[in-house]
Short mmCIF file of C-alpha atoms in Angstrom, two decimals:
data_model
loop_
_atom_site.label_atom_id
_atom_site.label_comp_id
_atom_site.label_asym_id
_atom_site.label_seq_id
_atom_site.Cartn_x
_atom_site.Cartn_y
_atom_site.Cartn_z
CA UNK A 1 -178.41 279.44 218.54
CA UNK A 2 -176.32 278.39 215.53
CA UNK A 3 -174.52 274.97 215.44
CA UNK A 4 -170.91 274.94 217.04
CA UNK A 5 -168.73 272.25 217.27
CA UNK A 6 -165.93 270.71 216.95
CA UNK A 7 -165.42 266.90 215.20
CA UNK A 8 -162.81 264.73 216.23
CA UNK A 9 -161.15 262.58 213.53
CA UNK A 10 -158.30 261.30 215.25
CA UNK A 11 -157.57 261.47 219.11
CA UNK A 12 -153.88 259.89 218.63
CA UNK A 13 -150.34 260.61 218.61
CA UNK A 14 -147.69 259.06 216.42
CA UNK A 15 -147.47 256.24 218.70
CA UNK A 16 -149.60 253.03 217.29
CA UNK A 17 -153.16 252.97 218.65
CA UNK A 18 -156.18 250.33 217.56
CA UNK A 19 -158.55 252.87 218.31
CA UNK A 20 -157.28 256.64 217.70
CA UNK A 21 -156.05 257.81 214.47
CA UNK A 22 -153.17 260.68 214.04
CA UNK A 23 -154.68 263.98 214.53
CA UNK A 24 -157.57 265.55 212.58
CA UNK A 25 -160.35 267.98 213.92
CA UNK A 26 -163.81 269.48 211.61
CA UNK A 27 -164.89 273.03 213.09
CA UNK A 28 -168.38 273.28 212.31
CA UNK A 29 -169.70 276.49 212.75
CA UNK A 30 -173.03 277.07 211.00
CA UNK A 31 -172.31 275.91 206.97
CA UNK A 32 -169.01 276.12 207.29
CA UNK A 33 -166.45 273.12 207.79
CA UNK A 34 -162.56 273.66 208.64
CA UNK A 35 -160.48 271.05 208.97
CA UNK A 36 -157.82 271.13 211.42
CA UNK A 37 -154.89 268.78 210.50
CA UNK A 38 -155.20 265.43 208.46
CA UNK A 39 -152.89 262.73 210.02
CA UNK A 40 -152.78 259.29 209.61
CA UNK A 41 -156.32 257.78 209.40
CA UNK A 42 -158.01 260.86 209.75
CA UNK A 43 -159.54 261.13 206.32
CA UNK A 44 -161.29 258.37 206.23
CA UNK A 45 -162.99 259.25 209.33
CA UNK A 46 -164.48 262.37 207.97
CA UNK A 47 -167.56 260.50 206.36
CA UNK A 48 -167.74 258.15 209.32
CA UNK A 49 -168.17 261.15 211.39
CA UNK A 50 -171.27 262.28 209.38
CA UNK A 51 -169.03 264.70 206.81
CA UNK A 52 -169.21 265.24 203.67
CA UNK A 53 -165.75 265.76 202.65
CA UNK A 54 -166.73 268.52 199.75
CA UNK A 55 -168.38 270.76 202.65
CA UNK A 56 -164.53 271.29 204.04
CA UNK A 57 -162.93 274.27 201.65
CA UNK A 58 -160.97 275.61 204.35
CA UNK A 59 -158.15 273.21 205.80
CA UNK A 60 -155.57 274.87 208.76
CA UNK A 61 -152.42 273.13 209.80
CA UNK A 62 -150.84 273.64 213.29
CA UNK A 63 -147.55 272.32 212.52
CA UNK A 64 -145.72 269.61 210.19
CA UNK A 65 -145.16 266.77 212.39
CA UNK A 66 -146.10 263.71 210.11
CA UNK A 67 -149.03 262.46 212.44
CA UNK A 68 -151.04 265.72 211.34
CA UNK A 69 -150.03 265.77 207.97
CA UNK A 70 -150.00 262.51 206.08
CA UNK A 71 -153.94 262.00 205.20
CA UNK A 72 -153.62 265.19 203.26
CA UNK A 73 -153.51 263.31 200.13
CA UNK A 74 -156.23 261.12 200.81
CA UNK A 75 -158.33 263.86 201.92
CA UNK A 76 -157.63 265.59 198.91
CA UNK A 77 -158.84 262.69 196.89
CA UNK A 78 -161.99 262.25 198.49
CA UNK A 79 -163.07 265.93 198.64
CA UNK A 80 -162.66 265.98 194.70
CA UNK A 81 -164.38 262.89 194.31
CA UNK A 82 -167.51 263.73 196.24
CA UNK A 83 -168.13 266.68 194.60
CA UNK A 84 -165.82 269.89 194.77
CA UNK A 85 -166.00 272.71 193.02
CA UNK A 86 -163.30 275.22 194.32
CA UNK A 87 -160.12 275.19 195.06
CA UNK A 88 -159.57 274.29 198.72
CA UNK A 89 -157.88 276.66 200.71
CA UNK A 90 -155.12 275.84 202.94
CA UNK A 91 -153.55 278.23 205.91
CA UNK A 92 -150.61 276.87 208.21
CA UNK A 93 -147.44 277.57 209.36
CA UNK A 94 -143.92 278.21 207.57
CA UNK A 95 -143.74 275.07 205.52
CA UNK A 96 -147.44 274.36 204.33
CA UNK A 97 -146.80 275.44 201.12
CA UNK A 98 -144.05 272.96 200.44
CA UNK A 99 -146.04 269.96 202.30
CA UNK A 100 -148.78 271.02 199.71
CA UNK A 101 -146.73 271.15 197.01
CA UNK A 102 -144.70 267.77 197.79
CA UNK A 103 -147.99 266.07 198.06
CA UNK A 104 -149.57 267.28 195.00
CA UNK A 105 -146.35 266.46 192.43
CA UNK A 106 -146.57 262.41 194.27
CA UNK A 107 -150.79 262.66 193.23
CA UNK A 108 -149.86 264.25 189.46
CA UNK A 109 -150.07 261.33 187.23
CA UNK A 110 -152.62 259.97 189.65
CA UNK A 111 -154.80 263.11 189.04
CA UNK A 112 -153.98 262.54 185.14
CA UNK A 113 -155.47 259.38 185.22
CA UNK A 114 -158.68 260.18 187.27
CA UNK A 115 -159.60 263.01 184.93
CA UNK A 116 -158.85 260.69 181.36
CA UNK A 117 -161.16 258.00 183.51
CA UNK A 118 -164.20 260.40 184.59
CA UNK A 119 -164.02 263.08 182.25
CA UNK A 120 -166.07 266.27 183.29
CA UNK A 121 -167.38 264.31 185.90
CA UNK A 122 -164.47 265.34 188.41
CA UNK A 123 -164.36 269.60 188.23
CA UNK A 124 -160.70 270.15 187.36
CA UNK A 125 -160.65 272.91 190.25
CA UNK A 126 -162.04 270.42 192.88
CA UNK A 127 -158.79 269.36 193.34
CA UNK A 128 -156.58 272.28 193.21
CA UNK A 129 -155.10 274.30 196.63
CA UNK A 130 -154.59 277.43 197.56
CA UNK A 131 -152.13 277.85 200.22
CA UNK A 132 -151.47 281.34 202.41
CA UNK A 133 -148.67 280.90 205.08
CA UNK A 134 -149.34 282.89 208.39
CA UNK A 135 -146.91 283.84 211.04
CA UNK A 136 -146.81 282.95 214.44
CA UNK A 137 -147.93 285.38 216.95
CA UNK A 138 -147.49 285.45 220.75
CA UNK A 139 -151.05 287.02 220.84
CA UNK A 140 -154.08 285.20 219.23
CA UNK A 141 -154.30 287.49 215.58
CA UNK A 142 -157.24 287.13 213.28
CA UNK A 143 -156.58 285.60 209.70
CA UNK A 144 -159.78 284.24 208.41
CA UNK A 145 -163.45 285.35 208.84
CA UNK A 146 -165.86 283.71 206.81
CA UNK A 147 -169.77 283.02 207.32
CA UNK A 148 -169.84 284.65 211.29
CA UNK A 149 -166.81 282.39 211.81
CA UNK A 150 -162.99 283.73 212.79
CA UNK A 151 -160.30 282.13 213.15
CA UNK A 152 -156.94 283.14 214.96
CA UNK A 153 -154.10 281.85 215.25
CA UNK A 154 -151.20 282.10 217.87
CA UNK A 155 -147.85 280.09 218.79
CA UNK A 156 -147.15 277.76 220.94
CA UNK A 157 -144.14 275.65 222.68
CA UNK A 158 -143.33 272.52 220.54
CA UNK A 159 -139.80 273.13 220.01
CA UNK A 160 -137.55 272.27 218.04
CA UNK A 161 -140.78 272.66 215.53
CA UNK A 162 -140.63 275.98 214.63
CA UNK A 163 -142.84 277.66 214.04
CA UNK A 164 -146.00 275.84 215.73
CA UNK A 165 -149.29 277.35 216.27
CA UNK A 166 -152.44 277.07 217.47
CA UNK A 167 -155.75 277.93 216.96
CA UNK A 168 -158.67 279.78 218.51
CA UNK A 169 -162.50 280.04 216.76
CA UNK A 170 -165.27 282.34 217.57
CA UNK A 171 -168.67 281.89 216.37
CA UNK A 172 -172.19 283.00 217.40
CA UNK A 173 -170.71 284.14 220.75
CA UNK A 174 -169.08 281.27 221.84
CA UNK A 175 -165.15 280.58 221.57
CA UNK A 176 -162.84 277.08 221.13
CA UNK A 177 -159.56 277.13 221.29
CA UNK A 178 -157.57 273.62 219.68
CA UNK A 179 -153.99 273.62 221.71
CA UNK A 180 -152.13 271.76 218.57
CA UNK A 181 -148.78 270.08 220.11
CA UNK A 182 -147.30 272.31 223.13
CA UNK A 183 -145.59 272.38 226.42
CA UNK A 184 -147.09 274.26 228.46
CA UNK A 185 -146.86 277.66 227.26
CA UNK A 186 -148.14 281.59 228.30
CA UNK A 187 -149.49 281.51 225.00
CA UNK A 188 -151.86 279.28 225.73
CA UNK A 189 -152.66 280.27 228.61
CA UNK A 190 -153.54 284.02 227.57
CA UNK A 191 -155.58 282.41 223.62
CA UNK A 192 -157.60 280.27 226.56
CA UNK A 193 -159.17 282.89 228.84
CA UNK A 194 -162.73 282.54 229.17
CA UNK A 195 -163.20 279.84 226.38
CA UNK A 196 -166.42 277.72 226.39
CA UNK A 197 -164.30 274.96 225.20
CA UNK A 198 -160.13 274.20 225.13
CA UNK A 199 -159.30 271.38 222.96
CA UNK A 200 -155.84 270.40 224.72
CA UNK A 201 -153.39 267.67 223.91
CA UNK A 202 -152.30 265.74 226.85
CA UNK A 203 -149.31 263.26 227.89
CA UNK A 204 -149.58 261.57 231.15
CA UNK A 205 -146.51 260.96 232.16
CA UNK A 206 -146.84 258.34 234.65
CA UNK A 207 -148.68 255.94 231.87
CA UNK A 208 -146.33 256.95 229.59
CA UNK A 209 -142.98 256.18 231.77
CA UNK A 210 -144.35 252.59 232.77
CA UNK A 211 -144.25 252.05 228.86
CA UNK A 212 -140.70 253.13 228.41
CA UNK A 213 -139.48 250.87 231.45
CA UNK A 214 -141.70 247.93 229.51
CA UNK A 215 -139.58 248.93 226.47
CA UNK A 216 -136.38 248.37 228.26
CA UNK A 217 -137.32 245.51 229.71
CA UNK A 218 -137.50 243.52 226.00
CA UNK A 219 -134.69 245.44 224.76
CA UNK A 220 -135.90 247.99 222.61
CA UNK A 221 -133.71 250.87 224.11
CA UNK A 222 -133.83 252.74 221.12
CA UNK A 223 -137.45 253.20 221.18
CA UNK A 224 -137.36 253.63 224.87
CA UNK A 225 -134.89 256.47 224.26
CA UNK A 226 -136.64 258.60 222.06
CA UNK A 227 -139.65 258.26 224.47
CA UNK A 228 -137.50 259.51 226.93
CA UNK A 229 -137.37 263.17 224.64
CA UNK A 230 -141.69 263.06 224.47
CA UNK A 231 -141.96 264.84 227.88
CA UNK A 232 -140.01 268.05 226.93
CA UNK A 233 -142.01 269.19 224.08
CA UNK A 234 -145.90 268.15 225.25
CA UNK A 235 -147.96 269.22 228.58
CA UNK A 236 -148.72 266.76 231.22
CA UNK A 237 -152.43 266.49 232.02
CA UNK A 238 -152.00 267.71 235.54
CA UNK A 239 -150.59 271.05 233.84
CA UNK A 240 -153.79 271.29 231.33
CA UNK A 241 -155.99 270.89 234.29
CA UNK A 242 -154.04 274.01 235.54
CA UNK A 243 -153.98 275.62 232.56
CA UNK A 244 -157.76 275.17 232.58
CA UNK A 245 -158.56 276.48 235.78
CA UNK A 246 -156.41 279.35 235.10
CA UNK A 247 -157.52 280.45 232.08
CA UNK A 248 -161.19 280.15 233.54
CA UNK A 249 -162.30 277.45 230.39
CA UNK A 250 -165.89 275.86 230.78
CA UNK A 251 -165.34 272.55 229.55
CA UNK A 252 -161.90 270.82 229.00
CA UNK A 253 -161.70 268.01 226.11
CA UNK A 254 -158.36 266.19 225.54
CA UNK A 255 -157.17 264.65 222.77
CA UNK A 256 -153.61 263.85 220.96
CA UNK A 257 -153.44 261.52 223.82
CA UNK A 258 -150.02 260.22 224.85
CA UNK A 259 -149.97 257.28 225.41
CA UNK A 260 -152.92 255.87 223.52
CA UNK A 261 -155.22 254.72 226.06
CA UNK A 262 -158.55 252.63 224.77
CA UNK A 263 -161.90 254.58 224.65
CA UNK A 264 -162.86 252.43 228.00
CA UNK A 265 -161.99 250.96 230.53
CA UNK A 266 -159.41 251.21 233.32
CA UNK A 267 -156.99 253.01 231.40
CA UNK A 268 -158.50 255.69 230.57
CA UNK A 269 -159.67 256.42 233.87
CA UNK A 270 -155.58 255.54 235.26
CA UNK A 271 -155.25 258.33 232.23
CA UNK A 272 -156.90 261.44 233.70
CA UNK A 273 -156.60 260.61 237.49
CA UNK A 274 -156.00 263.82 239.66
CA UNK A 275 -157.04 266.14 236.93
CA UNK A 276 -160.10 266.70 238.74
CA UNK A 277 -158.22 268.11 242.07
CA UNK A 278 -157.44 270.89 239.77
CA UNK A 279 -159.88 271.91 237.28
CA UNK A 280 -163.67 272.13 238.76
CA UNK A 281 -165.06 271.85 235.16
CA UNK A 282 -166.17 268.90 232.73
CA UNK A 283 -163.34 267.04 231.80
CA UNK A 284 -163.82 264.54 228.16
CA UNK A 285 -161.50 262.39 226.81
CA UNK A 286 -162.50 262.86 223.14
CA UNK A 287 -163.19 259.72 220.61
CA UNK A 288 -162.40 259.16 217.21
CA UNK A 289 -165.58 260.02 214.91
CA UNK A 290 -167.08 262.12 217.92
CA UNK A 291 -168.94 265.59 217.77
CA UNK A 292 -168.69 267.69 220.63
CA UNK A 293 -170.88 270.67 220.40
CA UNK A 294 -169.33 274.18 221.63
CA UNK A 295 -171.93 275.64 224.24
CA UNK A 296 -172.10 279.14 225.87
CA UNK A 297 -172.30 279.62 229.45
CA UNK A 298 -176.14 280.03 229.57
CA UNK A 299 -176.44 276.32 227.78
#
């Protein structure tokens, strides 16, 4: 059986978090290396997660919130640098093309100077993009195959981001299916029918409302406020758990955890209490820097 799974750079949200960087994901599926998003602090953790960053030529994008986003540059920098050849190529949403782009002009004179410093060292395509803009469909459509490996994408609930997608890969028999940000949505649901593995943000609500009544308590009702909007546009992990058992998934990993909770320790159990009373399955609260293979039903 070929090697499956999925790498987890960052396990954060936008909110501040000593041990989980902004979201980032490697799908590893035999020799090929995807990245899924590249938000704050998830670059650097591609070598600390055992990755060379000039085996990722593909890179998908779920959605242009900043926290999955704003490593791009970085990322760029040290893909070149260890050693790429081609151009990398990029697929997201309505909008990729002008995060690309935006990035790319701030690196230009940067890029000058690398190449009058290192010469031929540094291929001049190593660092160029390619970027292909796909649609969001209610249904999970095909829109890469490469090496056994095929991606689809589909759309999900993370209004008002428009479009926002996510993604579902199928390799060597097996399927994974990476929520990106969401409500709860049908779409989900239907991309996560039978999957060996659902990658699913998750919000606990209860954790996440003592933290806005701390807030208020010091007086920072502005940042209390805009917690107060967090709930409408991500899924409760009571709802994944249902969504899970639903959809019939083997194992359930969360990440994109909101709050941050610590990688130990009472919290993180406070953070996926009850889950269990509705999804019979493993349940994972995924690390920063941690591989968690894909397995079939028979593994």
């Amino acid at each position: 059986m070929q090697q499956f799974d999925i790498v987890f750079l960052g396990t954060g949200s936008p909110l501040p978090s000593p041990d989980r960087c902004g979201a980032g994901h490697v799908i590893v599926a035999g020799d090929q290396h995807v990245l899924v998003d590249c938000g704050w602090g998830a670059a650097r953790n591609i070598l600390a997660a055992g990755i060379m960053p000039a085996a990722i030529d593909t890179a998908i994008f779920t959605h242009m919130h900043s926290d999955h986003i704003t490593d791009v540059p970085d990322f760029l920098f040290l893909r070149w640098t260890s050693g790429a050849r081609t151009p990398l190529r990029v697929y997201g949403p309505e909008g990729t093309g002008e995060m690309v782009e935006g990035f790319l002009h701030a690196l230009r004179r940067d890029i000058g100077f690398r190449i009058a410093h290192h010469g031929d060292k540094l291929h001049p395509d190593g660092i160029l993009v390619e970027v292909t803009e796909i649609s969001a469909t209610r249904r999970p459509e095909p829109f890469f195959e490469r090496g056994g490996l095929v991606l689809e994408r589909f759309e999900v609930d993370h209004f008002p981001v428009v479009p926002a997608l996510g993604y579902r890969a199928r390799f060597d028999g097996r399927t994974a299916v990476l929520s990106g940000d969401t409500a709860f949505c049908e779409s989900l649901l239907h991309a996560a029918e039978g999957a060996d593995m659902l990658v699913c943000e998750a919000l606990n609500t209860r954790l996440l409302d003592e933290r806005i009544r701390a807030l208020r308590a010091v007086g920072r009702d502005l940042q209390a406020s805009l917690f107060d909007d967090i709930p409408s546009y991500h899924i409760d992990v009571a709802e994944v758990a249902r969504l899970a058992a639903r959809a019939g998934v083997r194992q359930l990993v969360l990440d994109h955890l909101i709050p941050p909770v610590p990688n130990a320790g009472p919290e993180l159990d406070r953070f996926t209490a009850g889950m269990a009373d509705h999804f019979a399955g493993p349940i994972r609260v995924a690390r920063d820097t941690e591989r968690i293979p894909v397995t079939g039903a028979a593994q």
